[in-house]
Amino acid sequence: METNQTSYIEDLKKNSNWEPATEDITSTEAMGHILYNELIDFLAKHQKKMAQIKLLEDEGCSVKEIHEMLDLPSNTIYSDRKRIKKPEIEFFKED
């Protein structure tokens, strides 16, 4: 069906609920995965148990479950979780 009217993008936007994507987050997500892997590698090189705690915590495991899996005292897990925060902040800070 042809019409004699010319449509403009602005006119189409007015008559539609569709909104264009404002940002491509693919590269942002990829960078996040890279930084996460670097964090885990850093933790593993310095203290393997901290890397294991971080991975299990990110999988959704509770302190009790981590305690049972790694046979670590709960207090150690809590203190290591706090110690993980500093390098985590450094890896994910915005420049």
PDB file of N, CA and C in Angstrom:
ATOM      1  N   MET A   1       0.834  -1.173   0.000  1.00  0.00           N
ATOM      2  CA  MET A   1       0.000   0.000   0.000  1.00  0.00           C
ATOM      3  C   MET A   1       0.878   1.235   0.000  1.00  0.00           C
ATOM      4  N   GLU A   2       0.686   2.084  -0.951  1.00  0.00           N
ATOM      5  CA  GLU A   2       1.475   3.299  -1.063  1.00  0.00           C
ATOM      6  C   GLU A   2       0.627   4.489  -0.665  1.00  0.00           C
ATOM      7  N   THR A   3       1.306   5.457  -0.073  1.00  0.00           N
ATOM      8  CA  THR A   3       0.625   6.713   0.253  1.00  0.00           C
ATOM      9  C   THR A   3       1.434   7.851  -0.320  1.00  0.00           C
ATOM     10  N   ASN A   4       0.822   8.987  -0.401  1.00  0.00           N
ATOM     11  CA  ASN A   4       1.499  10.161  -0.921  1.00  0.00           C
ATOM     12  C   ASN A   4       2.177  10.953   0.201  1.00  0.00           C
ATOM     13  N   GLN A   5       1.967  10.520   1.457  1.00  0.00           N
ATOM     14  CA  GLN A   5       2.551  11.253   2.575  1.00  0.00           C
ATOM     15  C   GLN A   5       3.958  10.737   2.867  1.00  0.00           C
ATOM     16  N   THR A   6       4.791  11.660   3.281  1.00  0.00           N
ATOM     17  CA  THR A   6       6.130  11.302   3.690  1.00  0.00           C
ATOM     18  C   THR A   6       6.139  11.189   5.206  1.00  0.00           C
ATOM     19  N   SER A   7       6.660  10.082   5.721  1.00  0.00           N
ATOM     20  CA  SER A   7       6.739   9.897   7.172  1.00  0.00           C
ATOM     21  C   SER A   7       8.128  10.268   7.646  1.00  0.00           C
ATOM     22  N   TYR A   8       8.165  10.893   8.765  1.00  0.00           N
ATOM     23  CA  TYR A   8       9.426  11.262   9.366  1.00  0.00           C
ATOM     24  C   TYR A   8       9.593  10.484  10.667  1.00  0.00           C
ATOM     25  N   ILE A   9      10.830  10.279  11.056  1.00  0.00           N
ATOM     26  CA  ILE A   9      11.127   9.529  12.282  1.00  0.00           C
ATOM     27  C   ILE A   9      10.403  10.145  13.469  1.00  0.00           C
ATOM     28  N   GLU A  10      10.406  11.477  13.574  1.00  0.00           N
ATOM     29  CA  GLU A  10       9.754  12.137  14.699  1.00  0.00           C
ATOM     30  C   GLU A  10       8.257  11.811  14.742  1.00  0.00           C
ATOM     31  N   ASP A  11       7.632  11.768  13.571  1.00  0.00           N
ATOM     32  CA  ASP A  11       6.206  11.435  13.502  1.00  0.00           C
ATOM     33  C   ASP A  11       5.976   9.995  13.944  1.00  0.00           C
ATOM     34  N   LEU A  12       6.867   9.099  13.548  1.00  0.00           N
ATOM     35  CA  LEU A  12       6.740   7.707  13.941  1.00  0.00           C
ATOM     36  C   LEU A  12       6.911   7.547  15.450  1.00  0.00           C
ATOM     37  N   LYS A  13       7.848   8.306  16.021  1.00  0.00           N
ATOM     38  CA  LYS A  13       8.062   8.233  17.460  1.00  0.00           C
ATOM     39  C   LYS A  13       6.824   8.704  18.220  1.00  0.00           C
ATOM     40  N   LYS A  14       6.186   9.737  17.734  1.00  0.00           N
ATOM     41  CA  LYS A  14       4.995  10.278  18.405  1.00  0.00           C
ATOM     42  C   LYS A  14       3.857   9.265  18.417  1.00  0.00           C
ATOM     43  N   ASN A  15       3.746   8.488  17.373  1.00  0.00           N
ATOM     44  CA  ASN A  15       2.628   7.559  17.226  1.00  0.00           C
ATOM     45  C   ASN A  15       2.960   6.141  17.690  1.00  0.00           C
ATOM     46  N   SER A  16       4.035   6.003  18.435  1.00  0.00           N
ATOM     47  CA  SER A  16       4.461   4.681  18.839  1.00  0.00           C
ATOM     48  C   SER A  16       4.890   4.681  20.298  1.00  0.00           C
ATOM     49  N   ASN A  17       4.749   3.529  20.955  1.00  0.00           N
ATOM     50  CA  ASN A  17       5.239   3.371  22.319  1.00  0.00           C
ATOM     51  C   ASN A  17       6.674   2.869  22.334  1.00  0.00           C
ATOM     52  N   TRP A  18       7.213   2.550  21.186  1.00  0.00           N
ATOM     53  CA  TRP A  18       8.561   2.029  21.078  1.00  0.00           C
ATOM     54  C   TRP A  18       9.567   3.136  21.344  1.00  0.00           C
ATOM     55  N   GLU A  19      10.604   2.793  22.103  1.00  0.00           N
ATOM     56  CA  GLU A  19      11.677   3.742  22.345  1.00  0.00           C
ATOM     57  C   GLU A  19      12.989   3.086  21.958  1.00  0.00           C
ATOM     58  N   PRO A  20      13.850   3.836  21.304  1.00  0.00           N
ATOM     59  CA  PRO A  20      15.127   3.253  20.902  1.00  0.00           C
ATOM     60  C   PRO A  20      15.996   2.957  22.118  1.00  0.00           C
ATOM     61  N   ALA A  21      16.856   1.972  21.975  1.00  0.00           N
ATOM     62  CA  ALA A  21      17.786   1.650  23.049  1.00  0.00           C
ATOM     63  C   ALA A  21      18.719   2.833  23.255  1.00  0.00           C
ATOM     64  N   THR A  22      18.981   3.138  24.515  1.00  0.00           N
ATOM     65  CA  THR A  22      19.821   4.294  24.800  1.00  0.00           C
ATOM     66  C   THR A  22      21.290   3.937  24.926  1.00  0.00           C
ATOM     67  N   GLU A  23      21.562   2.669  25.222  1.00  0.00           N
ATOM     68  CA  GLU A  23      22.954   2.286  25.425  1.00  0.00           C
ATOM     69  C   GLU A  23      23.136   0.805  25.136  1.00  0.00           C
ATOM     70  N   ASP A  24      24.212   0.502  24.477  1.00  0.00           N
ATOM     71  CA  ASP A  24      24.566  -0.897  24.253  1.00  0.00           C
ATOM     72  C   ASP A  24      25.365  -1.350  25.462  1.00  0.00           C
ATOM     73  N   ILE A  25      24.814  -2.305  26.221  1.00  0.00           N
ATOM     74  CA  ILE A  25      25.469  -2.723  27.455  1.00  0.00           C
ATOM     75  C   ILE A  25      26.339  -3.965  27.269  1.00  0.00           C
ATOM     76  N   THR A  26      26.452  -4.434  26.043  1.00  0.00           N
ATOM     77  CA  THR A  26      27.232  -5.638  25.778  1.00  0.00           C
ATOM     78  C   THR A  26      28.678  -5.473  26.233  1.00  0.00           C
ATOM     79  N   SER A  27      29.306  -4.368  25.857  1.00  0.00           N
ATOM     80  CA  SER A  27      30.708  -4.169  26.234  1.00  0.00           C
ATOM     81  C   SER A  27      30.835  -3.949  27.738  1.00  0.00           C
ATOM     82  N   THR A  28      29.861  -3.297  28.351  1.00  0.00           N
ATOM     83  CA  THR A  28      29.881  -3.081  29.793  1.00  0.00           C
ATOM     84  C   THR A  28      29.792  -4.413  30.529  1.00  0.00           C
ATOM     85  N   GLU A  29      28.903  -5.279  30.073  1.00  0.00           N
ATOM     86  CA  GLU A  29      28.766  -6.602  30.696  1.00  0.00           C
ATOM     87  C   GLU A  29      30.036  -7.427  30.501  1.00  0.00           C
ATOM     88  N   ALA A  30      30.605  -7.367  29.323  1.00  0.00           N
ATOM     89  CA  ALA A  30      31.840  -8.112  29.048  1.00  0.00           C
ATOM     90  C   ALA A  30      32.967  -7.621  29.950  1.00  0.00           C
ATOM     91  N   MET A  31      33.081  -6.310  30.114  1.00  0.00           N
ATOM     92  CA  MET A  31      34.107  -5.757  30.992  1.00  0.00           C
ATOM     93  C   MET A  31      33.880  -6.201  32.424  1.00  0.00           C
ATOM     94  N   GLY A  32      32.623  -6.257  32.855  1.00  0.00           N
ATOM     95  CA  GLY A  32      32.302  -6.721  34.199  1.00  0.00           C
ATOM     96  C   GLY A  32      32.746  -8.150  34.423  1.00  0.00           C
ATOM     97  N   HIS A  33      32.535  -9.007  33.427  1.00  0.00           N
ATOM     98  CA  HIS A  33      32.962 -10.413  33.529  1.00  0.00           C
ATOM     99  C   HIS A  33      34.487 -10.516  33.584  1.00  0.00           C
ATOM    100  N   ILE A  34      35.153  -9.700  32.784  1.00  0.00           N
ATOM    101  CA  ILE A  34      36.617  -9.716  32.780  1.00  0.00           C
ATOM    102  C   ILE A  34      37.152  -9.282  34.141  1.00  0.00           C
ATOM    103  N   LEU A  35      36.591  -8.193  34.678  1.00  0.00           N
ATOM    104  CA  LEU A  35      37.035  -7.707  35.986  1.00  0.00           C
ATOM    105  C   LEU A  35      36.750  -8.725  37.084  1.00  0.00           C
ATOM    106  N   TYR A  36      35.594  -9.372  36.999  1.00  0.00           N
ATOM    107  CA  TYR A  36      35.245 -10.388  37.991  1.00  0.00           C
ATOM    108  C   TYR A  36      36.256 -11.532  37.966  1.00  0.00           C
ATOM    109  N   ASN A  37      36.598 -11.990  36.761  1.00  0.00           N
ATOM    110  CA  ASN A  37      37.581 -13.079  36.629  1.00  0.00           C
ATOM    111  C   ASN A  37      38.954 -12.652  37.131  1.00  0.00           C
ATOM    112  N   GLU A  38      39.327 -11.395  36.876  1.00  0.00           N
ATOM    113  CA  GLU A  38      40.597 -10.884  37.385  1.00  0.00           C
ATOM    114  C   GLU A  38      40.590 -10.834  38.909  1.00  0.00           C
ATOM    115  N   LEU A  39      39.466 -10.451  39.496  1.00  0.00           N
ATOM    116  CA  LEU A  39      39.340 -10.429  40.950  1.00  0.00           C
ATOM    117  C   LEU A  39      39.518 -11.827  41.525  1.00  0.00           C
ATOM    118  N   ILE A  40      38.851 -12.798  40.940  1.00  0.00           N
ATOM    119  CA  ILE A  40      38.953 -14.179  41.421  1.00  0.00           C
ATOM    120  C   ILE A  40      40.393 -14.676  41.285  1.00  0.00           C
ATOM    121  N   ASP A  41      41.051 -14.373  40.159  1.00  0.00           N
ATOM    122  CA  ASP A  41      42.452 -14.774  39.968  1.00  0.00           C
ATOM    123  C   ASP A  41      43.356 -14.117  41.015  1.00  0.00           C
ATOM    124  N   PHE A  42      43.131 -12.842  41.266  1.00  0.00           N
ATOM    125  CA  PHE A  42      43.920 -12.122  42.268  1.00  0.00           C
ATOM    126  C   PHE A  42      43.750 -12.761  43.641  1.00  0.00           C
ATOM    127  N   LEU A  43      42.496 -13.018  44.022  1.00  0.00           N
ATOM    128  CA  LEU A  43      42.237 -13.644  45.320  1.00  0.00           C
ATOM    129  C   LEU A  43      42.883 -15.029  45.397  1.00  0.00           C
ATOM    130  N   ALA A  44      42.774 -15.796  44.316  1.00  0.00           N
ATOM    131  CA  ALA A  44      43.330 -17.152  44.303  1.00  0.00           C
ATOM    132  C   ALA A  44      44.848 -17.140  44.458  1.00  0.00           C
ATOM    133  N   LYS A  45      45.512 -16.142  43.880  1.00  0.00           N
ATOM    134  CA  LYS A  45      46.964 -16.055  43.991  1.00  0.00           C
ATOM    135  C   LYS A  45      47.400 -15.675  45.397  1.00  0.00           C
ATOM    136  N   HIS A  46      46.590 -14.844  46.063  1.00  0.00           N
ATOM    137  CA  HIS A  46      46.976 -14.354  47.385  1.00  0.00           C
ATOM    138  C   HIS A  46      46.453 -15.234  48.517  1.00  0.00           C
ATOM    139  N   GLN A  47      45.225 -15.655  48.419  1.00  0.00           N
ATOM    140  CA  GLN A  47      44.654 -16.570  49.403  1.00  0.00           C
ATOM    141  C   GLN A  47      43.546 -17.365  48.742  1.00  0.00           C
ATOM    142  N   LYS A  48      43.850 -18.604  48.460  1.00  0.00           N
ATOM    143  CA  LYS A  48      42.929 -19.474  47.730  1.00  0.00           C
ATOM    144  C   LYS A  48      41.568 -19.576  48.416  1.00  0.00           C
ATOM    145  N   LYS A  49      41.560 -19.640  49.753  1.00  0.00           N
ATOM    146  CA  LYS A  49      40.285 -19.796  50.456  1.00  0.00           C
ATOM    147  C   LYS A  49      39.380 -18.588  50.238  1.00  0.00           C
ATOM    148  N   MET A  50      39.975 -17.388  50.107  1.00  0.00           N
ATOM    149  CA  MET A  50      39.148 -16.201  49.868  1.00  0.00           C
ATOM    150  C   MET A  50      38.480 -16.276  48.494  1.00  0.00           C
ATOM    151  N   ALA A  51      39.181 -16.792  47.513  1.00  0.00           N
ATOM    152  CA  ALA A  51      38.598 -16.969  46.179  1.00  0.00           C
ATOM    153  C   ALA A  51      37.457 -17.986  46.242  1.00  0.00           C
ATOM    154  N   GLN A  52      37.675 -19.066  46.987  1.00  0.00           N
ATOM    155  CA  GLN A  52      36.627 -20.082  47.127  1.00  0.00           C
ATOM    156  C   GLN A  52      35.405 -19.499  47.836  1.00  0.00           C
ATOM    157  N   ILE A  53      35.635 -18.725  48.885  1.00  0.00           N
ATOM    158  CA  ILE A  53      34.521 -18.103  49.609  1.00  0.00           C
ATOM    159  C   ILE A  53      33.746 -17.174  48.692  1.00  0.00           C
ATOM    160  N   LYS A  54      34.461 -16.343  47.929  1.00  0.00           N
ATOM    161  CA  LYS A  54      33.811 -15.394  47.012  1.00  0.00           C
ATOM    162  C   LYS A  54      32.982 -16.132  45.965  1.00  0.00           C
ATOM    163  N   LEU A  55      33.535 -17.169  45.373  1.00  0.00           N
ATOM    164  CA  LEU A  55      32.800 -17.922  44.353  1.00  0.00           C
ATOM    165  C   LEU A  55      31.540 -18.561  44.935  1.00  0.00           C
ATOM    166  N   LEU A  56      31.675 -19.174  46.106  1.00  0.00           N
ATOM    167  CA  LEU A  56      30.504 -19.821  46.731  1.00  0.00           C
ATOM    168  C   LEU A  56      29.460 -18.795  47.151  1.00  0.00           C
ATOM    169  N   GLU A  57      29.923 -17.675  47.668  1.00  0.00           N
ATOM    170  CA  GLU A  57      28.998 -16.611  48.062  1.00  0.00           C
ATOM    171  C   GLU A  57      28.233 -16.091  46.836  1.00  0.00           C
ATOM    172  N   ASP A  58      28.940 -15.907  45.727  1.00  0.00           N
ATOM    173  CA  ASP A  58      28.300 -15.423  44.499  1.00  0.00           C
ATOM    174  C   ASP A  58      27.343 -16.442  43.896  1.00  0.00           C
ATOM    175  N   GLU A  59      27.541 -17.716  44.218  1.00  0.00           N
ATOM    176  CA  GLU A  59      26.608 -18.748  43.778  1.00  0.00           C
ATOM    177  C   GLU A  59      25.357 -18.774  44.648  1.00  0.00           C
ATOM    178  N   GLY A  60      25.378 -17.996  45.742  1.00  0.00           N
ATOM    179  CA  GLY A  60      24.208 -17.915  46.607  1.00  0.00           C
ATOM    180  C   GLY A  60      24.298 -18.766  47.858  1.00  0.00           C
ATOM    181  N   CYS A  61      25.474 -19.299  48.142  1.00  0.00           N
ATOM    182  CA  CYS A  61      25.639 -20.128  49.338  1.00  0.00           C
ATOM    183  C   CYS A  61      25.662 -19.258  50.587  1.00  0.00           C
ATOM    184  N   SER A  62      25.064 -19.771  51.638  1.00  0.00           N
ATOM    185  CA  SER A  62      25.081 -19.080  52.929  1.00  0.00           C
ATOM    186  C   SER A  62      26.406 -19.348  53.632  1.00  0.00           C
ATOM    187  N   VAL A  63      26.651 -18.604  54.698  1.00  0.00           N
ATOM    188  CA  VAL A  63      27.863 -18.819  55.485  1.00  0.00           C
ATOM    189  C   VAL A  63      27.885 -20.245  56.032  1.00  0.00           C
ATOM    190  N   LYS A  64      26.732 -20.716  56.469  1.00  0.00           N
ATOM    191  CA  LYS A  64      26.650 -22.083  56.997  1.00  0.00           C
ATOM    192  C   LYS A  64      27.022 -23.112  55.921  1.00  0.00           C
ATOM    193  N   GLU A  65      26.523 -22.913  54.710  1.00  0.00           N
ATOM    194  CA  GLU A  65      26.840 -23.840  53.620  1.00  0.00           C
ATOM    195  C   GLU A  65      28.329 -23.780  53.256  1.00  0.00           C
ATOM    196  N   ILE A  66      28.888 -22.564  53.233  1.00  0.00           N
ATOM    197  CA  ILE A  66      30.315 -22.417  52.940  1.00  0.00           C
ATOM    198  C   ILE A  66      31.135 -23.095  54.031  1.00  0.00           C
ATOM    199  N   HIS A  67      30.713 -22.910  55.285  1.00  0.00           N
ATOM    200  CA  HIS A  67      31.369 -23.554  56.427  1.00  0.00           C
ATOM    201  C   HIS A  67      31.406 -25.072  56.239  1.00  0.00           C
ATOM    202  N   GLU A  68      30.281 -25.635  55.830  1.00  0.00           N
ATOM    203  CA  GLU A  68      30.199 -27.087  55.643  1.00  0.00           C
ATOM    204  C   GLU A  68      31.034 -27.566  54.455  1.00  0.00           C
ATOM    205  N   MET A  69      31.055 -26.784  53.374  1.00  0.00           N
ATOM    206  CA  MET A  69      31.789 -27.198  52.178  1.00  0.00           C
ATOM    207  C   MET A  69      33.297 -27.066  52.333  1.00  0.00           C
ATOM    208  N   LEU A  70      33.741 -25.982  52.962  1.00  0.00           N
ATOM    209  CA  LEU A  70      35.173 -25.724  53.053  1.00  0.00           C
ATOM    210  C   LEU A  70      35.769 -26.099  54.407  1.00  0.00           C
ATOM    211  N   ASP A  71      34.915 -26.493  55.313  1.00  0.00           N
ATOM    212  CA  ASP A  71      35.348 -26.857  56.661  1.00  0.00           C
ATOM    213  C   ASP A  71      36.161 -25.730  57.311  1.00  0.00           C
ATOM    214  N   LEU A  72      35.606 -24.515  57.217  1.00  0.00           N
ATOM    215  CA  LEU A  72      36.216 -23.344  57.837  1.00  0.00           C
ATOM    216  C   LEU A  72      35.297 -22.838  58.940  1.00  0.00           C
ATOM    217  N   PRO A  73      35.864 -22.261  59.991  1.00  0.00           N
ATOM    218  CA  PRO A  73      35.018 -21.676  61.028  1.00  0.00           C
ATOM    219  C   PRO A  73      34.191 -20.510  60.461  1.00  0.00           C
ATOM    220  N   SER A  74      32.987 -20.363  60.940  1.00  0.00           N
ATOM    221  CA  SER A  74      32.104 -19.296  60.465  1.00  0.00           C
ATOM    222  C   SER A  74      32.731 -17.924  60.651  1.00  0.00           C
ATOM    223  N   ASN A  75      33.419 -17.715  61.774  1.00  0.00           N
ATOM    224  CA  ASN A  75      34.072 -16.425  62.018  1.00  0.00           C
ATOM    225  C   ASN A  75      35.116 -16.109  60.953  1.00  0.00           C
ATOM    226  N   THR A  76      35.827 -17.115  60.509  1.00  0.00           N
ATOM    227  CA  THR A  76      36.824 -16.937  59.448  1.00  0.00           C
ATOM    228  C   THR A  76      36.139 -16.512  58.153  1.00  0.00           C
ATOM    229  N   ILE A  77      35.024 -17.126  57.857  1.00  0.00           N
ATOM    230  CA  ILE A  77      34.283 -16.790  56.634  1.00  0.00           C
ATOM    231  C   ILE A  77      33.797 -15.351  56.695  1.00  0.00           C
ATOM    232  N   TYR A  78      33.232 -14.947  57.847  1.00  0.00           N
ATOM    233  CA  TYR A  78      32.769 -13.566  57.994  1.00  0.00           C
ATOM    234  C   TYR A  78      33.919 -12.569  57.848  1.00  0.00           C
ATOM    235  N   SER A  79      35.047 -12.838  58.484  1.00  0.00           N
ATOM    236  CA  SER A  79      36.170 -11.899  58.400  1.00  0.00           C
ATOM    237  C   SER A  79      36.770 -11.876  56.993  1.00  0.00           C
ATOM    238  N   ASP A  80      36.844 -13.038  56.336  1.00  0.00           N
ATOM    239  CA  ASP A  80      37.363 -13.067  54.965  1.00  0.00           C
ATOM    240  C   ASP A  80      36.427 -12.345  54.001  1.00  0.00           C
ATOM    241  N   ARG A  81      35.136 -12.434  54.225  1.00  0.00           N
ATOM    242  CA  ARG A  81      34.183 -11.705  53.381  1.00  0.00           C
ATOM    243  C   ARG A  81      34.438 -10.206  53.477  1.00  0.00           C
ATOM    244  N   LYS A  82      34.751  -9.723  54.673  1.00  0.00           N
ATOM    245  CA  LYS A  82      35.071  -8.300  54.845  1.00  0.00           C
ATOM    246  C   LYS A  82      36.392  -7.959  54.157  1.00  0.00           C
ATOM    247  N   ARG A  83      37.362  -8.853  54.247  1.00  0.00           N
ATOM    248  CA  ARG A  83      38.660  -8.625  53.623  1.00  0.00           C
ATOM    249  C   ARG A  83      38.575  -8.647  52.097  1.00  0.00           C
ATOM    250  N   ILE A  84      37.616  -9.362  51.566  1.00  0.00           N
ATOM    251  CA  ILE A  84      37.421  -9.439  50.111  1.00  0.00           C
ATOM    252  C   ILE A  84      36.899  -8.108  49.571  1.00  0.00           C
ATOM    253  N   LYS A  85      36.174  -7.362  50.370  1.00  0.00           N
ATOM    254  CA  LYS A  85      35.543  -6.125  49.914  1.00  0.00           C
ATOM    255  C   LYS A  85      36.539  -5.104  49.372  1.00  0.00           C
ATOM    256  N   LYS A  86      37.697  -4.958  50.024  1.00  0.00           N
ATOM    257  CA  LYS A  86      38.671  -3.951  49.588  1.00  0.00           C
ATOM    258  C   LYS A  86      39.165  -4.199  48.159  1.00  0.00           C
ATOM    259  N   PRO A  87      39.691  -5.401  47.853  1.00  0.00           N
ATOM    260  CA  PRO A  87      40.104  -5.613  46.453  1.00  0.00           C
ATOM    261  C   PRO A  87      38.921  -5.577  45.482  1.00  0.00           C
ATOM    262  N   GLU A  88      37.754  -6.000  45.951  1.00  0.00           N
ATOM    263  CA  GLU A  88      36.570  -5.975  45.094  1.00  0.00           C
ATOM    264  C   GLU A  88      36.239  -4.534  44.692  1.00  0.00           C
ATOM    265  N   ILE A  89      36.293  -3.629  45.650  1.00  0.00           N
ATOM    266  CA  ILE A  89      36.023  -2.222  45.358  1.00  0.00           C
ATOM    267  C   ILE A  89      37.050  -1.674  44.378  1.00  0.00           C
ATOM    268  N   GLU A  90      38.314  -2.041  44.572  1.00  0.00           N
ATOM    269  CA  GLU A  90      39.376  -1.583  43.674  1.00  0.00           C
ATOM    270  C   GLU A  90      39.173  -2.085  42.245  1.00  0.00           C
ATOM    271  N   PHE A  91      38.770  -3.338  42.097  1.00  0.00           N
ATOM    272  CA  PHE A  91      38.583  -3.903  40.763  1.00  0.00           C
ATOM    273  C   PHE A  91      37.400  -3.284  40.031  1.00  0.00           C
ATOM    274  N   PHE A  92      36.355  -2.923  40.770  1.00  0.00           N
ATOM    275  CA  PHE A  92      35.140  -2.456  40.124  1.00  0.00           C
ATOM    276  C   PHE A  92      34.907  -0.957  40.218  1.00  0.00           C
ATOM    277  N   LYS A  93      35.894  -0.212  40.736  1.00  0.00           N
ATOM    278  CA  LYS A  93      35.710   1.237  40.820  1.00  0.00           C
ATOM    279  C   LYS A  93      35.741   1.835  39.419  1.00  0.00           C
ATOM    280  N   GLU A  94      34.998   2.910  39.276  1.00  0.00           N
ATOM    281  CA  GLU A  94      34.950   3.609  37.993  1.00  0.00           C
ATOM    282  C   GLU A  94      36.106   4.601  37.940  1.00  0.00           C
ATOM    283  N   ASP A  95      36.836   4.597  36.846  1.00  0.00           N
ATOM    284  CA  ASP A  95      37.963   5.532  36.706  1.00  0.00           C
ATOM    285  C   ASP A  95      37.483   6.904  36.333  1.00  0.00           C
TER     286      ASP A  95
END
